[in-house]
mmCIF file of C-alpha atoms in Angstrom:
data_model
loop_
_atom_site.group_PDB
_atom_site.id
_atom_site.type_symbol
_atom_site.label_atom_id
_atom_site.label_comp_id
_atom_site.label_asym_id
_atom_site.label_seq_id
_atom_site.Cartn_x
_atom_site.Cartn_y
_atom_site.Cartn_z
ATOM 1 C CA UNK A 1 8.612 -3.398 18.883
ATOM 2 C CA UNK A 2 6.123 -3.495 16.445
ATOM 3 C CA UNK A 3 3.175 -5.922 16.853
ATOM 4 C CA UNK A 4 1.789 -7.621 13.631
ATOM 5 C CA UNK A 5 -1.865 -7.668 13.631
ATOM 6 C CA UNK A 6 -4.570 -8.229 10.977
ATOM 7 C CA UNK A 7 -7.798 -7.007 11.878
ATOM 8 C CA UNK A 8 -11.203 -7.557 10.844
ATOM 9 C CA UNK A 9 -12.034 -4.694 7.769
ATOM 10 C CA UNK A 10 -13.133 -1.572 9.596
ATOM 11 C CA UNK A 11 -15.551 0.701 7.492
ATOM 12 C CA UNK A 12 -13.700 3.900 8.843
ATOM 13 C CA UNK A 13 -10.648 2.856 6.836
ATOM 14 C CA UNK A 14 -12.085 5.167 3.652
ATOM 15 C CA UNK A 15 -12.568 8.182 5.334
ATOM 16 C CA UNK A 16 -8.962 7.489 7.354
ATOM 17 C CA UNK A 17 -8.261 8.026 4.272
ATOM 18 C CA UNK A 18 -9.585 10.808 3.004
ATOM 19 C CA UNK A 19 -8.693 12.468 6.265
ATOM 20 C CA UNK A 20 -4.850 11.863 5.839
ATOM 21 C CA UNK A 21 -5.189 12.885 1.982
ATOM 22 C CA UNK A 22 -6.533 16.262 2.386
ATOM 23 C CA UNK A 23 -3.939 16.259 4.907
ATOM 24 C CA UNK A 24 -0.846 15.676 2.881
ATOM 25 C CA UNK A 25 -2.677 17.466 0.031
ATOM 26 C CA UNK A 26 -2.080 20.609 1.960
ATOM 27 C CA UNK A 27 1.590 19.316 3.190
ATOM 28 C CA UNK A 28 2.834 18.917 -0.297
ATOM 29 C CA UNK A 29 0.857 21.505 -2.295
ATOM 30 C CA UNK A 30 1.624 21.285 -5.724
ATOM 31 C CA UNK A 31 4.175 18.490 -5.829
ATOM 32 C CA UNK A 32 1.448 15.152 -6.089
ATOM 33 C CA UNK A 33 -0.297 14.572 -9.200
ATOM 34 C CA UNK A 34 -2.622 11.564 -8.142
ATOM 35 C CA UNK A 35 -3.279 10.026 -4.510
ATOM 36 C CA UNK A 36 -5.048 6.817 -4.001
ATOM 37 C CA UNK A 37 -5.442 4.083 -1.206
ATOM 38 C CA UNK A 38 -3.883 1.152 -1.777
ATOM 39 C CA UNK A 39 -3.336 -2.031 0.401
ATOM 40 C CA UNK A 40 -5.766 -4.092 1.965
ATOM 41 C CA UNK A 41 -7.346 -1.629 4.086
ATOM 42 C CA UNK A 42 -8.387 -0.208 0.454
ATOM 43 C CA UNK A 43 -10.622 -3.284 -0.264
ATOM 44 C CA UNK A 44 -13.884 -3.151 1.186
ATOM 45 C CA UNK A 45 -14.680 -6.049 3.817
ATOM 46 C CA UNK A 46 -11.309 -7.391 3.743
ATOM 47 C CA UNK A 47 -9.014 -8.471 7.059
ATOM 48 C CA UNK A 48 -5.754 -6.003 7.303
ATOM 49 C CA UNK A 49 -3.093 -4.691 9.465
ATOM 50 C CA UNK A 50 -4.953 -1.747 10.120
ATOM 51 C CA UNK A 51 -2.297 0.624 8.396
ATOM 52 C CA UNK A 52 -3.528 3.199 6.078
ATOM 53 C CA UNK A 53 -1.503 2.478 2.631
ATOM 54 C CA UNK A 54 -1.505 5.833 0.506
ATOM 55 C CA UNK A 55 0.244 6.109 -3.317
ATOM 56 C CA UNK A 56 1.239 9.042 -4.172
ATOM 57 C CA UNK A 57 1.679 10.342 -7.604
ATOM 58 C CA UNK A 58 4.568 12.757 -8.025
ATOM 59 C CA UNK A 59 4.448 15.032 -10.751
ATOM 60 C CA UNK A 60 8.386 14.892 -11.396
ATOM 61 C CA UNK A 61 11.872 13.579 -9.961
ATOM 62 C CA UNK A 62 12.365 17.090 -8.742
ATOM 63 C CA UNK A 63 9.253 16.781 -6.104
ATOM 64 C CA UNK A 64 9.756 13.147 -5.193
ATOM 65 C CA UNK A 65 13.178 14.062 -3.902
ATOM 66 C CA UNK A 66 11.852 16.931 -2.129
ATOM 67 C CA UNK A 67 8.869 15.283 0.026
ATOM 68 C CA UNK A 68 10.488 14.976 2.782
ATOM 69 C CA UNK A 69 10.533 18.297 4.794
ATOM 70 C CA UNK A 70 6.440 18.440 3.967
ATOM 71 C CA UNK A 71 5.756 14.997 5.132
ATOM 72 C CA UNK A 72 7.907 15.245 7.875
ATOM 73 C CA UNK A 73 5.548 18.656 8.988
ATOM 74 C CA UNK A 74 2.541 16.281 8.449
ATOM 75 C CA UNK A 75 3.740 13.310 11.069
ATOM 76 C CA UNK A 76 5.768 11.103 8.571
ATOM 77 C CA UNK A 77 9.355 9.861 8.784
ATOM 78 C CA UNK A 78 10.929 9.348 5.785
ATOM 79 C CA UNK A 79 12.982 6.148 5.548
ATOM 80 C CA UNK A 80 13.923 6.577 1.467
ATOM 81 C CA UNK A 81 13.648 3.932 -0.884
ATOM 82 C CA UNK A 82 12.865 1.378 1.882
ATOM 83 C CA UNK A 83 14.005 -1.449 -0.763
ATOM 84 C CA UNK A 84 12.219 -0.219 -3.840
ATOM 85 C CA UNK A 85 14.157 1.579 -6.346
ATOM 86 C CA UNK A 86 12.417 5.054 -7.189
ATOM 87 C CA UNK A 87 9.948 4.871 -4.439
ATOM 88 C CA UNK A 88 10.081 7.223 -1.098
ATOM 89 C CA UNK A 89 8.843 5.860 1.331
ATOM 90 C CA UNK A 90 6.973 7.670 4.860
ATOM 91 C CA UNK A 91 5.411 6.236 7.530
ATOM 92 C CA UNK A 92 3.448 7.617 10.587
ATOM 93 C CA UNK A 93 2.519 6.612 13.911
ATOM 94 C CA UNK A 94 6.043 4.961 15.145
ATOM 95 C CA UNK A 95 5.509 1.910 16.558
ATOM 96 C CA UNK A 96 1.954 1.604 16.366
ATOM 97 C CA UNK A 97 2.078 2.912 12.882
ATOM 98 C CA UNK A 98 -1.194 4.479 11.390
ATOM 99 C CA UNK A 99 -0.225 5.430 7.875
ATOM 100 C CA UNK A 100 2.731 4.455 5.191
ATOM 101 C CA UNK A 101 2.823 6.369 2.287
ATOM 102 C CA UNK A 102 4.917 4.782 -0.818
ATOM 103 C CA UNK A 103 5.767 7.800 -3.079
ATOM 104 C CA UNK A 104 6.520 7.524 -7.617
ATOM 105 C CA UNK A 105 7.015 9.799 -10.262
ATOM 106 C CA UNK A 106 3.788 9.611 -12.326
ATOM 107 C CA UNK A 107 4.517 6.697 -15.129
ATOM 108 C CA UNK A 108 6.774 4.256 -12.500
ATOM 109 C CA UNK A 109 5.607 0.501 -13.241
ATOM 110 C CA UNK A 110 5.134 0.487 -9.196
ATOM 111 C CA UNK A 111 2.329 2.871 -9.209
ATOM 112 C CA UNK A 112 0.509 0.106 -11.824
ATOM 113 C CA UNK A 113 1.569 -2.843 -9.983
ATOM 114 C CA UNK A 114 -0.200 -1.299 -6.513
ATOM 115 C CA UNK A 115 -3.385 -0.392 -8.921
ATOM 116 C CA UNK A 116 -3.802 -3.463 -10.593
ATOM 117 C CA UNK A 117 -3.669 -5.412 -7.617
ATOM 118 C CA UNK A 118 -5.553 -3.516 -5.197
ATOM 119 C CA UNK A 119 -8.457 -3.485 -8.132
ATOM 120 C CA UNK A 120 -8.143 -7.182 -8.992
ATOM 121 C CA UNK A 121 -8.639 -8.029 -4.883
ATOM 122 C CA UNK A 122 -11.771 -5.562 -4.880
ATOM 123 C CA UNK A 123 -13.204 -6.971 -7.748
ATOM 124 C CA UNK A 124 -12.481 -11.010 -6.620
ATOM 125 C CA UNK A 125 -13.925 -11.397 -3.601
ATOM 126 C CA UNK A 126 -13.413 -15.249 -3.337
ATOM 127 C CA UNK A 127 -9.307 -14.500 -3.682
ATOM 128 C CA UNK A 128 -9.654 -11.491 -1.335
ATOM 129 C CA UNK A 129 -11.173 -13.690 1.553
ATOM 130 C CA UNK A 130 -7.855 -16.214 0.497
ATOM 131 C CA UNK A 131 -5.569 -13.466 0.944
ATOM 132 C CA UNK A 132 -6.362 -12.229 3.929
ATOM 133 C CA UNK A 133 -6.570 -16.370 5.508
ATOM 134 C CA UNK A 134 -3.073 -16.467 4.124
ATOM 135 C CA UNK A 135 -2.635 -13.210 6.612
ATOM 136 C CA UNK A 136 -3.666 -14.349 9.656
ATOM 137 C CA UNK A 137 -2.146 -17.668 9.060
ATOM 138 C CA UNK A 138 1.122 -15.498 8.404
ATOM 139 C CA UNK A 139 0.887 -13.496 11.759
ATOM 140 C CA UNK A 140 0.718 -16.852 12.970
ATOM 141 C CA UNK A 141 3.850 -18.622 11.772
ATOM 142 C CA UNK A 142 5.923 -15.449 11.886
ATOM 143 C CA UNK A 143 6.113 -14.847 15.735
ATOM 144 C CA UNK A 144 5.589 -11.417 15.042
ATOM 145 C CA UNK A 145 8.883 -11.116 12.503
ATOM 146 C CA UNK A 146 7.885 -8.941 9.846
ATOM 147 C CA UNK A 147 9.993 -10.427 7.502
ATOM 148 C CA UNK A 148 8.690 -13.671 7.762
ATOM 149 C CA UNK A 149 5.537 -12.387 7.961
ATOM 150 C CA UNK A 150 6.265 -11.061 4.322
ATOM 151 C CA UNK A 151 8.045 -13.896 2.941
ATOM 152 C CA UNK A 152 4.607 -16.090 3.796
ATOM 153 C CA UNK A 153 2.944 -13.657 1.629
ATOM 154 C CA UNK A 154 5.193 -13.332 -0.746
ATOM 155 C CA UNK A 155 4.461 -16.529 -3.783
ATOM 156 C CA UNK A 156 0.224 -15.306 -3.085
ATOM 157 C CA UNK A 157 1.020 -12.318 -3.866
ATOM 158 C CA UNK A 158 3.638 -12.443 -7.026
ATOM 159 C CA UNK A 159 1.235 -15.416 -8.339
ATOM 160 C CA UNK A 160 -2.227 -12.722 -7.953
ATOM 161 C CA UNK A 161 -0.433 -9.812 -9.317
ATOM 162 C CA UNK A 162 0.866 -11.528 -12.182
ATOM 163 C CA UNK A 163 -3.236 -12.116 -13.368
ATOM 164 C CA UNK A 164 -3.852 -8.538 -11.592
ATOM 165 C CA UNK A 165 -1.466 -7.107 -14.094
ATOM 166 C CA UNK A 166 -2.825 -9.732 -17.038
ATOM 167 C CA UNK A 167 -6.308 -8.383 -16.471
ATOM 168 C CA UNK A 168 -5.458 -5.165 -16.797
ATOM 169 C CA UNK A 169 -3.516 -5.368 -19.848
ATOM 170 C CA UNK A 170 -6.597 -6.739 -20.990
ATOM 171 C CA UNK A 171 -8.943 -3.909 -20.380
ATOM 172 C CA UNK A 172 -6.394 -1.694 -22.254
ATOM 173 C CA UNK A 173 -7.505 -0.702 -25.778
ATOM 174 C CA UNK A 174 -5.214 -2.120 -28.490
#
């Protein structure tokens, strides 16, 4: 069973990263157009579970549907959609889970919704310190159900991204 844990921010998290980038860079070689860290563990001094989130950019339909056999070489397990339409989703490390990566087609409004938030957290400290309170507190009440633990989350999170996403539409020229 998987324990749900949010950690103090740990500065290796970045290069974590980068590590498990150039490896899926090589795993997938031409297929991913963009890769970024996204999730908590993306903004700097922020409280996470200490799961590496990675987006990646796929350049087509054709190579999103064909990720699996090269993530599955690199460690992952591929669980599909996972509850997101368009998205394939891997994640690594079993039960004590290391890595998830959450897979688009360059252009899905997912890949803007994971963007705009993680940049509105790094850029709002103040909300960022609230968000990850609202974590802990959520480990707390959800006796370790990750559901619940989700669902506690969930009206921070819709509320944020909906001025995440308002901020960004903001920055774009008219």
């Amino acid at each position: 069973m998987r324990i749900i844990d949010v950690v103090n921010y740990n500065t290796q998290w970045p290069t974590l990263f980068a590590e498990e980038s150039a490896v899926l860079l090589a795993a997938l070689e031409n297929k991913i157009s963009r890769i970024h860290h996204v999730g908590s563990t993306s903004v700097p001094g922020m409280a996470a579970k200490p799961v590496i989130d990675i987006l990646l950019e796929v350049i087509d339909r054709e190579a999103l549907d064909s990720l699996a056999s090269g993530m599955e070489s690199a460690g992952y397990v591929s669980r599909g959609e996972y509850g997101i339409p368009n998205r394939r989703y891997f994640s690594k490390g079993g039960e004590q889970r290391s890595h998830q990566v959450h897979a688009f087609v360059v252009g899905d409004e997912h890949i803007l919704k994971l963007l705009a938030f993680r940049n509105y957290l790094v850029k709002n400290e103040e909300i960022a310190k609230r968000y990850a309170e609202i974590k802990r507190a959520g480990v707390l009440a959800s006796e370790n159900d990750l559901r619940r633990y989700s669902a506690f989350k969930a009206g921070f999170i819709e509320h944020h991204l909906r001025l995440a996403l308002l901020a960004h539409e903001k920055k774009q020229p008219s």
